[in-house]
Coordinates of N, CA and C in Angstrom, one line a residue:
X1 N 101.2 93.0 123.0 CA 102.0 92.8 123.6 C 102.5 94.5 123.4
X2 N 101.5 94.9 122.9 CA 102.6 96.9 121.8 C 102.0 97.7 123.3
X3 N 101.2 97.1 123.9 CA 101.7 98.3 124.8 C 102.4 99.3 124.8
X4 N 101.7 100.9 124.6 CA 102.7 101.9 124.6 C 102.9 102.3 124.1
X5 N 103.4 101.4 122.5 CA 103.9 101.5 121.7 C 103.1 102.9 120.5
X6 N 103.4 103.7 119.1 CA 102.9 104.2 119.2 C 101.3 103.4 118.4
X7 N 100.2 103.9 118.5 CA 99.4 103.8 117.7 C 99.0 102.5 118.5
X8 N 99.2 102.1 120.0 CA 99.3 100.9 120.6 C 97.4 101.0 121.0
X9 N 97.1 102.6 121.6 CA 95.6 103.3 122.1 C 94.8 102.8 120.6
X10 N 94.8 103.4 119.8 CA 93.7 103.7 118.4 C 93.8 101.7 117.8
X11 N 94.3 101.0 118.2 CA 94.4 99.7 117.7 C 93.4 98.6 118.8
X12 N 93.7 99.9 119.8 CA 92.8 98.7 121.5 C 91.8 98.8 120.8
X13 N 91.8 100.8 121.0 CA 90.0 101.5 120.3 C 89.3 101.4 118.9
X14 N 89.4 100.3 118.1 CA 89.0 99.8 116.9 C 88.4 97.9 117.5
X15 N 89.2 97.3 117.9 CA 89.5 96.5 118.4 C 88.3 96.4 119.2
X16 N 87.9 96.9 120.2 CA 86.7 96.6 121.3 C 85.5 97.5 120.3
X17 N 85.3 98.3 119.2 CA 84.7 99.0 118.4 C 84.3 97.9 117.8
X18 N 85.2 96.2 117.6 CA 84.5 95.6 116.0 C 85.5 95.8 115.8
X19 N 86.3 96.7 114.6 CA 86.4 97.2 113.7 C 87.6 96.0 114.1
X20 N 88.3 95.8 114.0 CA 89.6 94.4 113.8 C 89.3 92.9 115.3
X21 N 89.0 92.4 114.0 CA 88.8 90.9 114.2 C 90.4 90.3 114.9
X22 N 90.3 89.7 115.9 CA 91.8 88.5 115.9 C 90.4 87.5 115.8
X23 N 92.4 86.7 115.0 CA 91.6 85.0 114.0 C 92.7 84.5 115.3
X24 N 92.4 82.6 114.6 CA 93.6 81.9 114.8 C 93.7 81.9 113.1
X25 N 95.1 80.5 113.1 CA 95.5 79.8 112.4 C 94.8 78.3 112.2
X26 N 93.9 77.9 111.0 CA 93.6 77.1 111.0 C 94.3 76.1 110.9
X27 N 95.3 76.5 109.5 CA 96.5 76.1 110.1 C 97.4 76.0 110.2
X28 N 98.0 75.5 110.9 CA 99.4 76.5 111.7 C 100.6 75.5 111.6
X29 N 100.4 74.4 110.9 CA 101.6 73.2 110.9 C 101.7 74.0 109.0
X30 N 101.2 74.9 108.4 CA 102.0 75.1 107.4 C 102.6 76.5 107.7
X31 N 102.1 77.4 108.8 CA 103.1 77.7 109.1 C 104.8 77.7 109.4
X32 N 104.8 76.1 110.7 CA 106.0 76.1 110.4 C 106.2 74.6 109.3
X33 N 105.7 75.1 108.2 CA 106.6 74.5 107.0 C 107.3 76.0 106.2
X34 N 105.8 76.8 106.6 CA 106.5 78.4 106.3 C 108.0 78.6 106.6
X35 N 107.8 78.2 108.0 CA 109.2 79.1 108.9 C 110.4 78.3 108.9
X36 N 110.6 77.0 108.2 CA 111.3 75.9 107.8 C 111.9 76.3 106.5
X37 N 111.2 77.1 105.9 CA 111.7 77.9 104.3 C 111.8 78.3 103.2
X38 N 111.2 79.7 104.1 CA 111.3 80.7 104.8 C 112.1 82.2 105.3
X39 N 112.4 82.9 104.7 CA 113.3 84.2 105.9 C 112.0 85.1 106.2
X40 N 111.1 84.7 106.7 CA 110.5 85.6 107.2 C 110.2 86.1 108.3
X41 N 109.3 86.8 109.5 CA 109.0 86.3 110.5 C 107.0 86.2 110.8
X42 N 107.3 85.5 112.0 CA 106.4 84.3 111.8 C 105.3 85.2 112.1
X43 N 105.1 87.2 112.3 CA 104.4 88.1 111.9 C 104.2 88.0 110.6
X44 N 105.3 88.2 109.2 CA 104.2 88.1 107.9 C 103.6 86.6 107.9
X45 N 104.7 85.2 108.0 CA 103.9 84.6 107.7 C 102.3 84.2 108.1
X46 N 102.5 84.4 109.2 CA 101.2 84.6 110.2 C 100.3 85.3 109.2
X47 N 100.4 86.4 108.4 CA 99.2 87.4 108.4 C 99.2 86.9 106.9
X48 N 100.0 86.0 106.0 CA 99.8 85.8 104.8 C 98.7 84.6 105.1
X49 N 99.1 83.8 105.6 CA 97.5 82.3 105.4 C 96.8 82.5 106.5
X50 N 96.6 83.3 107.4 CA 95.8 84.1 108.0 C 94.7 85.0 106.0
X51 N 95.0 85.8 105.3 CA 95.0 86.0 104.8 C 94.4 84.7 103.2
X52 N 94.5 84.6 103.3 CA 94.6 82.9 102.3 C 92.9 82.3 103.1
X53 N 94.0 82.1 104.1 CA 91.9 81.4 105.1 C 91.3 82.2 105.2
X54 N 91.0 83.4 105.4 CA 90.0 83.7 105.6 C 89.7 84.6 104.0
X55 N 90.3 84.5 103.2 CA 90.2 85.1 102.0 C 89.2 86.7 102.3
X56 N 90.6 86.9 102.6 CA 90.9 88.5 102.6 C 91.0 89.8 102.0
X57 N 90.7 90.3 101.8 CA 90.1 91.6 100.0 C 92.3 92.7 100.1
X58 N 92.5 92.4 101.5 CA 93.9 92.6 101.4 C 94.3 92.1 102.6
X59 N 96.0 91.7 102.2 CA 97.1 92.1 103.4 C 97.6 92.9 103.8
X60 N 97.7 93.9 105.5 CA 98.4 95.4 105.0 C 99.8 94.9 105.7
X61 N 101.0 95.1 104.8 CA 102.3 93.8 105.3 C 103.1 95.3 104.2
X62 N 103.7 95.4 104.4 CA 105.4 96.4 104.7 C 106.6 95.3 103.7
X63 N 106.7 94.4 104.4 CA 108.1 93.5 104.2 C 108.4 93.5 102.9
X64 N 108.8 93.6 102.5 CA 109.4 93.4 100.2 C 108.9 92.1 100.5
X65 N 110.0 91.3 101.9 CA 109.8 90.2 100.6 C 108.7 89.9 101.1
X66 N 107.5 89.8 102.2 CA 106.6 89.6 102.6 C 105.0 89.6 102.1
X67 N 106.1 90.7 101.2 CA 104.9 90.8 100.1 C 104.9 90.0 98.7
X68 N 106.1 89.7 98.6 CA 106.2 88.9 97.0 C 105.5 87.9 97.3
X69 N 105.7 87.1 98.4 CA 105.4 85.6 99.3 C 103.6 85.2 98.6
X70 N 103.3 87.0 99.7 CA 102.1 87.3 99.9 C 101.2 87.0 98.4
X71 N 101.7 87.5 97.5 CA 101.5 87.9 96.2 C 101.8 86.7 95.0
X72 N 102.6 86.1 95.5 CA 102.9 84.7 94.7 C 101.4 84.2 95.1
X73 N 100.7 83.9 95.8 CA 100.0 82.8 96.9 C 98.5 83.7 96.8
X74 N 99.2 84.4 95.8 CA 97.3 84.6 94.9 C 96.9 85.9 96.2
X75 N 97.5 86.2 97.6 CA 97.0 87.9 98.1 C 97.5 89.1 98.4
X76 N 96.4 90.1 97.8 CA 96.1 90.9 97.8 C 97.2 91.9 98.5
X77 N 98.3 93.5 98.5 CA 98.4 93.3 99.9 C 99.0 95.2 99.7
X78 N 98.5 95.4 100.6 CA 98.8 97.1 100.7 C 99.7 97.4 101.3
X79 N 100.6 98.6 101.8 CA 101.2 98.8 103.0 C 101.4 99.5 103.5
X80 N 101.5 100.5 104.4 CA 101.7 101.3 105.8 C 101.2 102.7 104.3
X81 N 102.7 103.0 103.2 CA 102.0 104.4 102.9 C 101.0 104.4 101.9
X82 N 100.6 102.4 101.0 CA 100.1 103.0 99.9 C 98.0 103.0 101.1
X83 N 98.2 102.3 102.4 CA 96.8 102.7 103.3 C 96.9 104.2 103.5
X84 N 97.9 104.9 104.4 CA 97.9 106.7 104.2 C 97.3 107.1 102.6
X85 N 97.9 106.7 102.0 CA 97.0 106.8 100.9 C 95.6 107.2 100.9
X86 N 95.6 106.2 100.5 CA 94.1 106.0 100.7 C 93.0 106.5 101.9
X87 N 93.7 106.6 102.4 CA 93.2 107.8 103.1 C 93.0 108.8 102.9
X88 N 94.0 109.9 102.9 CA 95.0 110.6 101.9 C 93.3 111.5 101.0
X89 N 93.1 110.4 100.0 CA 92.2 110.4 99.3 C 90.4 110.8 99.4
X90 N 90.7 109.7 100.2 CA 89.6 110.2 100.6 C 89.0 111.1 102.3
X91 N 90.1 112.3 102.7 CA 89.7 113.4 103.9 C 89.5 113.0 105.5
X92 N 91.0 111.1 104.8 CA 90.4 110.5 106.7 C 92.1 111.5 107.3
X93 N 93.0 111.4 106.9 CA 94.2 111.9 106.8 C 94.0 113.2 106.5
X94 N 94.1 114.0 106.8 CA 94.3 115.7 106.6 C 96.1 116.2 105.6
X95 N 96.7 116.0 106.9 CA 98.0 116.1 106.2 C 99.5 115.6 106.1
X96 N 99.4 114.4 104.6 CA 100.0 113.7 104.4 C 101.1 113.6 104.5
X97 N 101.7 114.9 104.5 CA 102.9 114.8 105.0 C 103.8 115.2 106.3
X98 N 102.1 115.3 106.5 CA 103.0 115.4 108.3 C 102.4 113.8 109.1
X99 N 101.9 113.5 108.5 CA 102.0 112.0 108.5 C 102.9 111.8 108.0
X100 N 103.1 111.2 107.4 CA 104.9 110.9 107.3 C 106.2 111.4 107.8
X101 N 105.6 112.6 108.4 CA 107.0 113.3 109.0 C 107.3 112.5 109.9
X102 N 105.8 112.6 110.9 CA 105.8 112.0 112.0 C 106.2 110.2 112.3
X103 N 105.6 109.6 110.8 CA 105.8 108.4 111.2 C 107.5 108.3 110.9
X104 N 108.8 109.1 110.5 CA 110.0 108.4 110.3 C 110.0 109.2 112.5
X105 N 110.5 110.0 112.9 CA 110.3 110.6 113.6 C 110.1 109.5 115.0
X106 N 109.2 108.9 114.3 CA 108.4 107.5 115.8 C 109.6 106.4 115.5
X107 N 111.0 106.7 115.0 CA 111.6 105.2 114.1 C 111.0 104.6 113.8
X108 N 110.1 105.1 111.5 CA 109.8 103.5 111.6 C 110.4 103.5 110.8
X109 N 110.6 102.5 110.0 CA 111.9 102.1 109.2 C 110.6 102.1 108.2
X110 N 111.6 103.2 106.8 CA 110.6 102.9 106.2 C 111.7 104.3 105.2
X111 N 111.7 103.8 104.1 CA 113.0 104.2 102.9 C 112.1 105.9 102.7
X112 N 113.0 106.9 102.6 CA 112.1 108.7 102.8 C 112.1 108.5 101.3
X113 N 113.3 107.7 100.3 CA 112.6 108.0 98.5 C 111.3 107.6 98.1
X114 N 110.8 106.1 99.1 CA 108.9 105.5 98.7 C 107.7 107.5 99.6
X115 N 108.1 107.4 100.2 CA 107.7 108.9 101.5 C 107.9 110.1 100.2
X116 N 108.6 110.6 100.1 CA 108.8 111.7 98.9 C 108.4 110.9 97.5
X117 N 108.0 109.5 96.9 CA 107.5 109.9 95.2 C 105.8 109.5 95.8
X118 N 105.3 109.2 97.3 CA 104.5 109.5 97.0 C 103.7 111.7 97.4
X119 N 104.3 111.2 97.8 CA 104.3 113.2 98.5 C 104.1 114.0 96.8
X120 N 105.8 113.1 96.0 CA 105.4 113.8 94.2 C 104.1 113.6 94.0
X121 N 103.0 112.8 93.8 CA 102.4 112.2 93.4 C 101.1 113.0 93.4
X122 N 101.2 113.2 94.8 CA 99.9 113.9 95.5 C 100.4 116.3 95.7
X123 N 101.3 116.0 94.6 CA 102.5 117.6 94.4 C 102.4 118.3 95.5
X124 N 102.7 117.7 96.7 CA 103.6 117.8 97.1 C 105.3 118.0 98.0
X125 N 105.3 118.7 99.4 CA 107.3 119.1 98.5 C 107.6 117.2 100.1
X126 N 108.7 118.0 99.4 CA 109.0 115.5 100.3 C 109.6 116.0 101.6
X127 N 109.7 115.0 102.6 CA 110.0 115.5 103.6 C 111.8 115.6 103.4

């Protein structure tokens, strides 16, 4: 459904190379229960439930409420900023500041203060 959006071509390529696997929830009834219980979207809730089911090392979640729920369910979380920071440390992301500027230019909904705190931790100028 995200064809043409930023990152869609990269996601398609990763899926074809086997880096990304598509999986279905085993306990879809729990998703229904949670949708009635929590004011989060089906995507966030499905991510948390699937991460629990497959005992994922980490779930990639940015939304604060979803991160809190995941952590309360014992699911380790990492957000976009944390993922880009890991990439920067490993050399996969060569210009962290440019990555953040690009995200903002593409319309990412992220607090600029969080980005600037991240940049400051690497002694980089703010966006």
